[in-house]
Every structure is written in C-alpha cells, then in structure tokens.
Coordinates of C-alpha atoms in Angstrom, one line a residue:
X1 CA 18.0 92.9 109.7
X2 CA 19.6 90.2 108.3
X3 CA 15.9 88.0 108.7
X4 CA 14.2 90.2 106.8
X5 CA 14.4 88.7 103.7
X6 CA 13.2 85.2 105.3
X7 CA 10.2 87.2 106.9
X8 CA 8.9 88.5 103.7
X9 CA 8.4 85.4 101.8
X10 CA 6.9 83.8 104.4
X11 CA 4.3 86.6 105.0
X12 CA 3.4 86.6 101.5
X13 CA 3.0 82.9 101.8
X14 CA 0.4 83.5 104.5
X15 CA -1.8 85.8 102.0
X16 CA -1.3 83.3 99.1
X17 CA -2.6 80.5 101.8
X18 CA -5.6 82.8 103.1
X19 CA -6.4 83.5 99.4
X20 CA -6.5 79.8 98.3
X21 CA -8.5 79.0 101.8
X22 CA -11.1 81.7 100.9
X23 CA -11.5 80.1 96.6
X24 CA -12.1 76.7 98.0
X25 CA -14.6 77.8 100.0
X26 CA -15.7 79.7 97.5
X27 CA -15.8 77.0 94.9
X28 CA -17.1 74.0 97.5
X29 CA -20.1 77.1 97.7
X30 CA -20.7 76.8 94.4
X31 CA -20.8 73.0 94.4
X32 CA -23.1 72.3 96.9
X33 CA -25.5 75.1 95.0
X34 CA -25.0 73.1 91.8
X35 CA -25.6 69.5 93.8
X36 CA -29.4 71.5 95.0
X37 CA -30.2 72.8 91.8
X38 CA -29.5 69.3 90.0
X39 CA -30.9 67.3 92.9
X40 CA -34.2 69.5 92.0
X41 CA -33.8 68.9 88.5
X42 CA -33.9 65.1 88.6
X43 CA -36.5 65.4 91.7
X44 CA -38.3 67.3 88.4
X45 CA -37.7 64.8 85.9
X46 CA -38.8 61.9 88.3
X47 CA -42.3 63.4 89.0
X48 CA -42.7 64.3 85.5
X49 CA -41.8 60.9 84.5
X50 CA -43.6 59.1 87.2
X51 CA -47.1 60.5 86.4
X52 CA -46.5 59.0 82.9
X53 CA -48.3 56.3 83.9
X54 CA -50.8 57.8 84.7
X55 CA -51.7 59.8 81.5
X56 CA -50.9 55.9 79.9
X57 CA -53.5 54.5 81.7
X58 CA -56.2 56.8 80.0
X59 CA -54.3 57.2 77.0
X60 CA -54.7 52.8 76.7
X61 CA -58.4 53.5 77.9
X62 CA -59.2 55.7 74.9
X63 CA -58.3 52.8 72.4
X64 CA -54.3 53.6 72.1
X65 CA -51.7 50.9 71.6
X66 CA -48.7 51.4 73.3
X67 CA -46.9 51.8 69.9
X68 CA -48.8 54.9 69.0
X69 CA -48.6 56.6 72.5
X70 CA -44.6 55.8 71.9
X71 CA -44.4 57.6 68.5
X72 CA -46.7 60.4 69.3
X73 CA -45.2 60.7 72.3
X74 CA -41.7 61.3 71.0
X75 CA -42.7 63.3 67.6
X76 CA -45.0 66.0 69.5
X77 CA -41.9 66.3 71.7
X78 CA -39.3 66.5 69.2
X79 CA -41.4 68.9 67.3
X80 CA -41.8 71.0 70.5
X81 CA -37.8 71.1 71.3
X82 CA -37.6 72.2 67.6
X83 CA -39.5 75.3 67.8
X84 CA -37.5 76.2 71.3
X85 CA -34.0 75.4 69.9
X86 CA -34.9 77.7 66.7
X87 CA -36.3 80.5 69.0
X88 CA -33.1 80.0 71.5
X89 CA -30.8 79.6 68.9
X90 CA -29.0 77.2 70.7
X91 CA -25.9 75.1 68.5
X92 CA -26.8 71.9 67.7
X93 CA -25.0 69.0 68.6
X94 CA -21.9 68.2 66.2
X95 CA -19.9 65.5 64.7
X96 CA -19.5 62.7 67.7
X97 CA -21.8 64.1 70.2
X98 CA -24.5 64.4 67.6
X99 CA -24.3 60.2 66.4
X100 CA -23.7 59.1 70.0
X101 CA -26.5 61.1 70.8
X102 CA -29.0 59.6 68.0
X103 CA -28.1 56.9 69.0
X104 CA -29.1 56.9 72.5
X105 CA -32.4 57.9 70.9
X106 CA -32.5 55.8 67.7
X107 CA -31.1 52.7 69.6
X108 CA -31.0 53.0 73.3
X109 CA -34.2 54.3 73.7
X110 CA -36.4 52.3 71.4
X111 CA -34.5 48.7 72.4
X112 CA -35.4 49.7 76.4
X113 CA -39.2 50.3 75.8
X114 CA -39.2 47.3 73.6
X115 CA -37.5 45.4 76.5
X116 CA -39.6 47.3 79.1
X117 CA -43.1 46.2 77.3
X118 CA -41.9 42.9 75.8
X119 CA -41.1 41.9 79.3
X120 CA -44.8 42.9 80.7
X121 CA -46.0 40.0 78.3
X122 CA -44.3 37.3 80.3
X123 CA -43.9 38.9 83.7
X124 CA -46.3 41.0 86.7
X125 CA -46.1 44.6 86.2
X126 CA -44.3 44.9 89.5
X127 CA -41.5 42.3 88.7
X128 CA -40.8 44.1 85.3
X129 CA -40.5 47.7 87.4
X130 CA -38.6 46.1 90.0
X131 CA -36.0 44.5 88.1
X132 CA -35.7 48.0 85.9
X133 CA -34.9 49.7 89.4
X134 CA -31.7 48.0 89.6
X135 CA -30.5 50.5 87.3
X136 CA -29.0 52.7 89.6
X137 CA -26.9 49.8 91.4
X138 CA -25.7 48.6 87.9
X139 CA -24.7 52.1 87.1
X140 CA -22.8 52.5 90.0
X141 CA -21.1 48.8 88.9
X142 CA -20.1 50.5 85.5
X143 CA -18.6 53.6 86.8
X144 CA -16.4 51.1 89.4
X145 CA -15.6 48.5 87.0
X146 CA -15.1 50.2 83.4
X147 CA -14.7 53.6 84.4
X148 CA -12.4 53.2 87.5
X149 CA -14.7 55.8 89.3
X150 CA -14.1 55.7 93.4
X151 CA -16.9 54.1 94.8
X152 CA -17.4 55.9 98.1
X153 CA -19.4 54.3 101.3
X154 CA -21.6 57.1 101.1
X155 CA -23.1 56.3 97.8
X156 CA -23.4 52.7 97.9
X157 CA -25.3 53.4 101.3
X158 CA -27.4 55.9 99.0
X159 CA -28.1 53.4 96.6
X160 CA -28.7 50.7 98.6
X161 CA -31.1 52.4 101.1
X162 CA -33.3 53.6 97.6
X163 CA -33.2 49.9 96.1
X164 CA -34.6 49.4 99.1
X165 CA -37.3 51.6 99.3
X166 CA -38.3 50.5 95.4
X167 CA -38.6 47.1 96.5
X168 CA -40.8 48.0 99.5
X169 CA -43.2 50.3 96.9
X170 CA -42.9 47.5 94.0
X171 CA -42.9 44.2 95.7
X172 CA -46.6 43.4 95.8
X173 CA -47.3 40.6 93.0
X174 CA -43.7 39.6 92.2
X175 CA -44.3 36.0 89.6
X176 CA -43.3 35.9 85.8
X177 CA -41.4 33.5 83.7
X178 CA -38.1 33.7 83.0
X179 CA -38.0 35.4 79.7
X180 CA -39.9 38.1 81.3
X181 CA -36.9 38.2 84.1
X182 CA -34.6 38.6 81.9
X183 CA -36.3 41.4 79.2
X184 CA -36.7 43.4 82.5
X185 CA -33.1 43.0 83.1
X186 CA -32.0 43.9 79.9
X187 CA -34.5 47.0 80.2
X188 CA -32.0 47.7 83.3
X189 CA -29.2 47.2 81.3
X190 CA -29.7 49.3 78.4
X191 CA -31.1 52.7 80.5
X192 CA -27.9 52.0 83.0
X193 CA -25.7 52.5 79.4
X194 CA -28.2 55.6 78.3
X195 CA -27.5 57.1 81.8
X196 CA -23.7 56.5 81.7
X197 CA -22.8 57.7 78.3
X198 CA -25.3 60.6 78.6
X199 CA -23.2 61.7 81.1
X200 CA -19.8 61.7 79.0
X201 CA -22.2 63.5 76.3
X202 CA -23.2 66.4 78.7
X203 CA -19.7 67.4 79.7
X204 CA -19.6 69.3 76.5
X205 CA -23.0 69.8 75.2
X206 CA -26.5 71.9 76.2
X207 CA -29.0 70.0 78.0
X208 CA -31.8 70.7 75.9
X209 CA -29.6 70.2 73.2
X210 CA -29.0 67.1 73.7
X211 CA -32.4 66.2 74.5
X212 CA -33.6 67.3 71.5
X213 CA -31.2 65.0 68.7
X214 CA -32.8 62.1 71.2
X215 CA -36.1 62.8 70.5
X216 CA -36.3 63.5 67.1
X217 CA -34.0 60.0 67.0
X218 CA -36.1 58.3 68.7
X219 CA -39.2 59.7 66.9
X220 CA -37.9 59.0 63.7
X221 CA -37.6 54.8 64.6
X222 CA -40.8 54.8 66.1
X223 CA -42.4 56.5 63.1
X224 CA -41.0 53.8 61.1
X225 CA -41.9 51.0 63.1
X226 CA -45.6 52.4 63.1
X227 CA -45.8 52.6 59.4
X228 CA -45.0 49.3 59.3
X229 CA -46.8 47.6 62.5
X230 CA -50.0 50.3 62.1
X231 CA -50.7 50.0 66.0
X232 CA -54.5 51.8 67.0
X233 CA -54.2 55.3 67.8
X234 CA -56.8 57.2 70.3
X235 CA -60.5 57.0 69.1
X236 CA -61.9 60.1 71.5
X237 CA -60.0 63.6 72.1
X238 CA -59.8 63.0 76.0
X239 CA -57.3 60.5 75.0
X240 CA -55.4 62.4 72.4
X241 CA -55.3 65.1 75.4
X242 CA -53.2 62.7 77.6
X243 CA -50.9 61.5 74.8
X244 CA -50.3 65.3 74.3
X245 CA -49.5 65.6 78.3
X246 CA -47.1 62.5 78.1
X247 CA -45.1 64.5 75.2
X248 CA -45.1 68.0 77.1
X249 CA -44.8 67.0 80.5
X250 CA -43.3 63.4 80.8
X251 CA -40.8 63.8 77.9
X252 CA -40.5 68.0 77.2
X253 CA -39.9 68.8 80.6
X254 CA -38.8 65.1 82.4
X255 CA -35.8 64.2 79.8
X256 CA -34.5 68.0 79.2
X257 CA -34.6 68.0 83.5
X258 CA -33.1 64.5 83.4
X259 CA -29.9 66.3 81.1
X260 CA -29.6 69.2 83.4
X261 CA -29.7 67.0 86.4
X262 CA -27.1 64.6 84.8
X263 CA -25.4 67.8 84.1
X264 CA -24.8 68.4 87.4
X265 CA -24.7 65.4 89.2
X266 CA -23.1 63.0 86.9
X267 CA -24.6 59.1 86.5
X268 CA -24.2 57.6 90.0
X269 CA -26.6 60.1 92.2
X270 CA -28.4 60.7 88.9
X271 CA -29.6 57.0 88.6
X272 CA -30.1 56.7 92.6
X273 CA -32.0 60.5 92.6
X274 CA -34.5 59.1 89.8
X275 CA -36.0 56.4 91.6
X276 CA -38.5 59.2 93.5
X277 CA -40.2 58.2 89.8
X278 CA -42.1 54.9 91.6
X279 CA -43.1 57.4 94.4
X280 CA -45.2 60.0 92.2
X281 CA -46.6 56.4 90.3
X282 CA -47.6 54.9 93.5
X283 CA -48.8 58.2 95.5
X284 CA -50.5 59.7 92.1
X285 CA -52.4 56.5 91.4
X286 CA -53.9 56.5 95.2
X287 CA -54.7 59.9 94.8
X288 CA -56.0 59.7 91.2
X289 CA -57.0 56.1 90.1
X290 CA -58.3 54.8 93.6
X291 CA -55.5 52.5 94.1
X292 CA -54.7 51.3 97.8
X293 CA -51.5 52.4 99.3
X294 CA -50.0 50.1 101.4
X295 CA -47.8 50.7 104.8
X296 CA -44.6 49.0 103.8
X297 CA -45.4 51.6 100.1
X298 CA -45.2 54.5 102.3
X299 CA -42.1 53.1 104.3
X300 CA -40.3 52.4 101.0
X301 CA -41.0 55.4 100.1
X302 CA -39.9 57.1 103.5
X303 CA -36.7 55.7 102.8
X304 CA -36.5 56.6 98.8
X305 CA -37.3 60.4 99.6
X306 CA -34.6 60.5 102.5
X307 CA -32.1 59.2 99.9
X308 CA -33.1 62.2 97.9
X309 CA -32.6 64.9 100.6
X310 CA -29.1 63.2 101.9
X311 CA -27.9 63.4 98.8
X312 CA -28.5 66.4 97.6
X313 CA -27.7 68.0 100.7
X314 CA -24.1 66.3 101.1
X315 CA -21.3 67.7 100.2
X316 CA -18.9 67.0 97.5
X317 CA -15.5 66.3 97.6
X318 CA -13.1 69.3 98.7
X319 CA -11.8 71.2 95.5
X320 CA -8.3 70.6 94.8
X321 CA -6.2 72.8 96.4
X322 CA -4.9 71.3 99.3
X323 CA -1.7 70.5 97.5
X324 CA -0.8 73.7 96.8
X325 CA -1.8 74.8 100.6
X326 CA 0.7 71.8 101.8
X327 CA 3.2 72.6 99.1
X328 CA 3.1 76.6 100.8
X329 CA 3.5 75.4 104.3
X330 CA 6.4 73.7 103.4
X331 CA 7.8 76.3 101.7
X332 CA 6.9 78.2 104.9
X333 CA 9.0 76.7 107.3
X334 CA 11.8 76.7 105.3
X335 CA 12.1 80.6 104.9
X336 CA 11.3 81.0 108.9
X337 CA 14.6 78.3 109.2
X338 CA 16.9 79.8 107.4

C-alpha cells in the first residue's frame, strides 16, 4: 500500500505524455496543411506573375512604354484592392507596418523595376533574368547571416537544385556589359530585402492588407514619375485589355498570393517556391507566342517543379514539446524509484 502514492503520479504522467504525443501530432497536422496551402499560394503567385510577360509583350506591341504599363499596372490594382478592403472591412495597416510597408512599395518596388529595366539596356534579356533568380540563394544568405536563421541541408539542396533549373531555362544568350551585370544584381538585391522584410511585416498583418498599402505606394511614385517623364500609353483597346490583365491577374491575384504564401512559408521556401515564375514565361510563350522550347528548358524546368513538390510536401520541424515529454519521463522514473 505503501507504493500507491508513487503509482499515481506516475500514471497520471502517462496521460499527460499521451496527451502531449496526440497535440504534436495534432499541430505537425496542421503544419504540413498550412506548408500545401502556402506552397499553392506562391505556385499561384508564380504563374500569375510569369504570364506577365506575356500580356507585356502585347501591351509594348500596342504602342505602350514600359513606364505606363508600370503606373497603370499598379493604380488599376491599387484601386481594385480598395474597393475589396472597403467591402471586407478589413483594418488597415498601422503606425510601423503601414511606413515599412509603403515603403516596400514607394521604394523597394519602384528601385527594382528601375534596376530590372535599366539593366535590359546594357545586358541580354536572359542575363538580366538570370542574375534576378539569384534572389532566392541571397535570401537564404540574409536569413543565415543577419538573421541567425538555421540553415538546414534540406533547403540549401532546395535552392540549389531550382538555381539550377533557372539557369537551364534562362541560359540561352548570356552576353551584356558590366553595368548591365550589375543593375541585374542589384534587381536581386533589392527583391531579396522586399521578400525578407515582407515576411517580418506578415507576422502581424492581413495579406491583402498588406498588399494593398504596396500598391497604392507604389502607384502613387509611378504616377509621379509619369507626370513628369510622359512615357506613351496604348494607342488600340486590345492593348489597354492586356494592361488591364497585368493589373488583375499579375499584380491583384500574384502579389496578394505572394503575401499569403509568405504568410505561410516564410522568406527562404518563399523565394525558392517562386522561381516556377520562368516556367509559366518559358512554357506560356511556346504555347502562345511560337517560341521554341528547348531540351535542357524542359530539364530545368523538370528540376524547378520537383523543387516545388519536395518542398511543399516536406515536413517542418517537430513542434516543441519534446522537452516537456523528456522533462515527464524523468519525473517518471523517479516516482516508480521511490
């Protein structure tokens, strides 16, 4: 009788443990949903983003300026996200969150695309993209260095196997002077930052939120810079139509999917998950603008797409928990020893 005592505890250990066992699994559940849904989210905001070029190329076609397509681009979209966050009523983003996030728009934004398109002056098309795929690699870098985020074999494998596969899809034409190497570098650099803060932002803010105060930021610099610069707008209506779909579908849907996705994911598998984006390009113009598609394109992008599914398939860490479960058998043996 006199082991009674020590029995219970240790029995009621044994529930606690089961209970814990069952939450983790419970919560590593819920995870791995949340890894699919963002994993489909950026998959989203890469094929939205991807056919962009596309609707540029007939958007230029019809007498457009890249300028123009820019500021339409971002004030039909803002407007858009306007009219949703009034009938949502979703809160606006406040005090902080609100300037970082203008000026991911007002800043980050507009000093990439001038980068991005300043670099296409002095460098091949498929230099300039290549050297902006690095992105995911330099965020990766950030998050290590500055961040003191564990860089596990698992992702660097990731990002190294969709590098990769961008360079296999991109590396056709590869000459440019140096001033166009390093604009498309610096294009790098500045989204890497974008996708890295807009991470910290999300951890407290909505998605579409979010997205919105970029957009309107963003259309609010590009509106001045047009009033100054007075680039050519679209001379035929088929045109205007494709500026419209760049607004809707490759900045509406692609950024507030990109904020979900980012949501979800966080920076690292955000920036490797997005580079499905030169996939749609590369597939879309074969299918749509008669452009040949080469093997070593449809091994790249092989290797990108399996990327995709590994990672959003894999599993995150194990919740915590397994201190407390450690700290309980411990506890354990000492009632069945005494």
């Amino acid at each position: 009788m006199t082991r009674l005592p020590a029995v219970m505890p240790a029995g009621k250990t044994m529930v606690r443990r089961c209970s814990i066992q069952v939450n983790n699994e419970l919560d590593l559940d819920v995870m791995i949903s949340q890894r699919v849904l963002g994993a489909f989210y950026v998959g989203l905001s890469a094929s939205c983003f991807g056919a962009m070029a596309i609707f540029a190329r007939h958007a230029y076609a019809g007498g457009a300026e890249a300028l123009a397509v820019l500021f339409v681009r971002f004030a039909l979209a803002a407007g858009v996200m306007i009219v949703i966050m009034n009938r949502r009523q979703i809160r606006w983003p406040r005090g902080r969150a609100l300037i970082i996030l203008s000026l991911m728009g007002g800043v980050g934004y507009v000093s990439q695309s001038f980068s991005f398109f300043s670099a296409l002056n002095h460098a091949s098309a498929g230099l300039v993209a290549l050297l902006l795929y690095l992105y995911p690699f330099i965020v990766i870098v950030i998050e290590t260095v500055f961040m003191r985020r564990k860089l596990t074999r698992q992702r660097l494998v990731a990002v190294l196997l969709a590098l990769s596969g961008t360079a296999l899809i991109l590396g056709q034409g590869l000459t440019g002077q140096p001033l166009g190497g390093l604009l498309g570098v610096a294009a790098a650099l500045i989204y890497s930052v974008y996708i890295v803060v807009g991470a910290q932002v999300l951890d407290k803010e909505d998605p579409l939120a979010a997205a919105t105060v970029v957009m309107c930021s963003a259309a609010l610099v590009f509106g001045v810079i047009a009033l100054i610069v007075r680039p050519a707008y679209p001379a035929d209506l088929s045109a205007w139509s494709w500026m419209v779909a760049i607004a809707l579908v490759s900045t509406v849907v692609a950024m507030v999917s990109l904020f979900a996705g980012l949501k979800r994911l966080g920076a690292a598998d955000t920036a490797t998950l997005s580079t499905l984006e030169p996939v749609v390009t590369v597939v879309l113009a074969s299918a749509f603008l008669g452009e040949s598609l080469l093997p070593l394109q449809v091994f790249g992008g092989m290797l990108v797409l399996g990327t995709v599914v590994w990672l959003a398939r894999s599993a995150p860490r194990q919740p915590p928990g397994d201190a407390v479960t450690a700290q309980d058998e411990a506890s354990s043996g000492r009632n069945a020893a005494s």
